[in-house]
mmCIF file of C-alpha atoms in Angstrom:
data_model
loop_
_atom_site.group_PDB
_atom_site.id
_atom_site.type_symbol
_atom_site.label_atom_id
_atom_site.label_comp_id
_atom_site.label_asym_id
_atom_site.label_seq_id
_atom_site.Cartn_x
_atom_site.Cartn_y
_atom_site.Cartn_z
ATOM 1 C CA UNK A 7 -133.500 -45.504 -14.552
ATOM 2 C CA UNK A 8 -132.443 -46.647 -17.984
ATOM 3 C CA UNK A 9 -129.641 -44.971 -19.911
ATOM 4 C CA UNK A 10 -131.408 -45.651 -23.211
ATOM 5 C CA UNK A 11 -133.368 -42.874 -24.931
ATOM 6 C CA UNK A 12 -137.042 -43.212 -24.046
ATOM 7 C CA UNK A 13 -139.925 -42.175 -26.272
ATOM 8 C CA UNK A 14 -143.643 -42.051 -25.674
ATOM 9 C CA UNK A 15 -145.989 -44.325 -27.610
ATOM 10 C CA UNK A 16 -146.191 -43.416 -31.344
ATOM 11 C CA UNK A 17 -143.470 -40.782 -30.961
ATOM 12 C CA UNK A 18 -140.361 -42.815 -31.843
ATOM 13 C CA UNK A 19 -138.201 -41.324 -34.611
ATOM 14 C CA UNK A 20 -138.082 -42.755 -38.125
ATOM 15 C CA UNK A 21 -135.531 -45.489 -38.676
ATOM 16 C CA UNK A 22 -136.288 -47.358 -35.423
ATOM 17 C CA UNK A 23 -138.592 -50.368 -35.093
ATOM 18 C CA UNK A 24 -139.630 -53.026 -32.587
ATOM 19 C CA UNK A 25 -138.943 -56.728 -33.182
ATOM 20 C CA UNK A 26 -142.467 -57.249 -34.474
ATOM 21 C CA UNK A 27 -142.198 -54.302 -36.825
ATOM 22 C CA UNK A 28 -138.881 -55.637 -38.109
ATOM 23 C CA UNK A 29 -140.436 -59.077 -38.649
ATOM 24 C CA UNK A 30 -143.305 -57.495 -40.616
ATOM 25 C CA UNK A 31 -140.630 -55.983 -42.880
ATOM 26 C CA UNK A 32 -138.932 -59.366 -43.284
ATOM 27 C CA UNK A 33 -136.021 -58.364 -41.041
ATOM 28 C CA UNK A 34 -134.487 -59.395 -37.711
ATOM 29 C CA UNK A 35 -132.285 -57.432 -35.280
ATOM 30 C CA UNK A 36 -129.251 -59.475 -36.329
ATOM 31 C CA UNK A 37 -127.277 -59.164 -33.105
ATOM 32 C CA UNK A 38 -127.440 -55.398 -32.756
ATOM 33 C CA UNK A 39 -127.989 -53.851 -29.348
ATOM 34 C CA UNK A 40 -131.189 -52.103 -28.302
ATOM 35 C CA UNK A 41 -130.915 -48.396 -29.147
ATOM 36 C CA UNK A 42 -134.050 -46.981 -27.482
ATOM 37 C CA UNK A 43 -137.294 -47.789 -25.667
ATOM 38 C CA UNK A 44 -140.922 -46.877 -26.247
ATOM 39 C CA UNK A 45 -143.212 -46.565 -23.222
ATOM 40 C CA UNK A 46 -146.956 -47.022 -23.526
ATOM 41 C CA UNK A 47 -148.723 -45.681 -20.442
ATOM 42 C CA UNK A 48 -151.397 -47.724 -18.687
ATOM 43 C CA UNK A 49 -153.897 -46.573 -16.088
ATOM 44 C CA UNK A 50 -153.367 -48.749 -13.037
ATOM 45 C CA UNK A 51 -150.084 -50.448 -13.808
ATOM 46 C CA UNK A 52 -146.617 -49.543 -14.966
ATOM 47 C CA UNK A 53 -146.053 -48.669 -18.615
ATOM 48 C CA UNK A 54 -145.562 -51.272 -21.318
ATOM 49 C CA UNK A 55 -142.028 -51.132 -22.654
ATOM 50 C CA UNK A 56 -140.936 -52.035 -26.188
ATOM 51 C CA UNK A 57 -137.316 -52.044 -27.283
ATOM 52 C CA UNK A 58 -136.316 -50.370 -30.531
ATOM 53 C CA UNK A 59 -133.683 -51.426 -33.069
ATOM 54 C CA UNK A 60 -132.188 -49.621 -36.044
ATOM 55 C CA UNK A 61 -133.792 -50.648 -39.317
ATOM 56 C CA UNK A 62 -130.659 -49.894 -41.363
ATOM 57 C CA UNK A 63 -128.599 -52.357 -39.248
ATOM 58 C CA UNK A 64 -131.227 -55.126 -39.363
ATOM 59 C CA UNK A 65 -130.601 -58.268 -41.374
ATOM 60 C CA UNK A 66 -132.972 -60.332 -43.499
ATOM 61 C CA UNK A 67 -134.856 -63.161 -41.813
ATOM 62 C CA UNK A 68 -133.204 -66.526 -42.405
ATOM 63 C CA UNK A 69 -135.236 -68.715 -44.773
ATOM 64 C CA UNK A 70 -137.145 -71.721 -43.427
ATOM 65 C CA UNK A 71 -135.283 -74.822 -44.592
ATOM 66 C CA UNK A 72 -136.800 -78.318 -44.697
ATOM 67 C CA UNK A 73 -134.640 -79.356 -41.727
ATOM 68 C CA UNK A 74 -135.770 -76.349 -39.652
ATOM 69 C CA UNK A 75 -139.390 -77.031 -40.589
ATOM 70 C CA UNK A 76 -139.029 -80.687 -39.470
ATOM 71 C CA UNK A 77 -137.376 -79.672 -36.191
ATOM 72 C CA UNK A 78 -140.078 -77.077 -35.491
ATOM 73 C CA UNK A 79 -142.837 -79.622 -36.201
ATOM 74 C CA UNK A 80 -141.197 -82.129 -33.827
ATOM 75 C CA UNK A 81 -140.871 -79.507 -31.076
ATOM 76 C CA UNK A 82 -144.513 -78.469 -31.403
ATOM 77 C CA UNK A 83 -145.645 -82.115 -31.426
ATOM 78 C CA UNK A 84 -143.723 -82.648 -28.173
ATOM 79 C CA UNK A 85 -145.471 -79.633 -26.604
ATOM 80 C CA UNK A 86 -148.880 -81.046 -27.605
ATOM 81 C CA UNK A 87 -148.264 -84.635 -26.437
ATOM 82 C CA UNK A 88 -149.408 -85.398 -22.901
ATOM 83 C CA UNK A 89 -146.642 -87.176 -20.941
ATOM 84 C CA UNK A 90 -149.286 -89.052 -18.950
ATOM 85 C CA UNK A 91 -151.567 -90.516 -21.644
ATOM 86 C CA UNK A 92 -149.225 -89.961 -24.656
ATOM 87 C CA UNK A 93 -152.019 -88.461 -26.776
ATOM 88 C CA UNK A 94 -151.540 -85.488 -29.095
ATOM 89 C CA UNK A 95 -154.240 -83.303 -27.565
ATOM 90 C CA UNK A 96 -154.182 -80.641 -30.308
ATOM 91 C CA UNK A 97 -153.096 -77.763 -28.056
ATOM 92 C CA UNK A 98 -149.930 -76.880 -26.190
ATOM 93 C CA UNK A 99 -150.063 -78.487 -22.760
ATOM 94 C CA UNK A 100 -149.962 -75.863 -19.984
ATOM 95 C CA UNK A 101 -146.648 -75.979 -18.127
ATOM 96 C CA UNK A 102 -148.514 -75.205 -14.928
ATOM 97 C CA UNK A 103 -150.411 -78.513 -15.224
ATOM 98 C CA UNK A 104 -147.701 -80.696 -16.751
ATOM 99 C CA UNK A 105 -150.340 -82.869 -18.456
ATOM 100 C CA UNK A 106 -153.457 -82.504 -20.573
ATOM 101 C CA UNK A 107 -156.576 -81.077 -18.944
ATOM 102 C CA UNK A 108 -158.541 -84.392 -18.917
ATOM 103 C CA UNK A 109 -155.633 -86.173 -17.170
ATOM 104 C CA UNK A 110 -155.307 -83.308 -14.700
ATOM 105 C CA UNK A 111 -159.040 -83.317 -13.918
ATOM 106 C CA UNK A 112 -159.206 -87.096 -13.414
ATOM 107 C CA UNK A 113 -158.417 -88.251 -9.860
ATOM 108 C CA UNK A 114 -155.114 -90.158 -9.563
ATOM 109 C CA UNK A 115 -156.715 -93.446 -8.478
ATOM 110 C CA UNK A 116 -159.326 -93.418 -11.274
ATOM 111 C CA UNK A 117 -156.745 -92.743 -13.998
ATOM 112 C CA UNK A 118 -155.836 -95.952 -15.880
ATOM 113 C CA UNK A 119 -152.136 -96.563 -16.435
ATOM 114 C CA UNK A 120 -151.080 -96.262 -20.048
ATOM 115 C CA UNK A 121 -150.883 -99.725 -21.599
ATOM 116 C CA UNK A 122 -149.435 -98.739 -24.980
ATOM 117 C CA UNK A 123 -150.914 -99.385 -28.418
ATOM 118 C CA UNK A 124 -152.316 -102.841 -29.138
ATOM 119 C CA UNK A 125 -149.515 -105.411 -29.290
ATOM 120 C CA UNK A 126 -146.956 -103.122 -27.656
ATOM 121 C CA UNK A 127 -145.529 -103.339 -24.128
ATOM 122 C CA UNK A 128 -146.648 -100.744 -21.555
ATOM 123 C CA UNK A 129 -144.955 -97.350 -21.656
ATOM 124 C CA UNK A 130 -142.092 -96.806 -19.232
ATOM 125 C CA UNK A 131 -140.432 -93.408 -18.988
ATOM 126 C CA UNK A 132 -136.770 -93.154 -19.942
ATOM 127 C CA UNK A 133 -134.449 -93.600 -17.012
ATOM 128 C CA UNK A 134 -137.017 -95.534 -14.974
#
């Protein structure tokens, strides 16, 4: 059992908020520890648990800088690029598949090897 105070859904005291509620206020926890939990009961499963933070100890969200925006765009592009066919498929590739859905659904023998763009040598993975 947890040593944190536990409240039922919608019955948390004023001055406490979840991460999402803090973000809606333009705040972040800022390194503070969790001070309480909220439990939302469900019928056939265990309750949903949300952690609460003090609003008065929260800090403002850090602004998005051009460098952070560039890094975030590069990370999302990497999540959307299939490692097999090297195409930006427009959605985040499922980690369970490890490749885009068309590559996963195509049998291994029928899948053409990537030849690279016109005039470029074939793709070889790093370290190979």
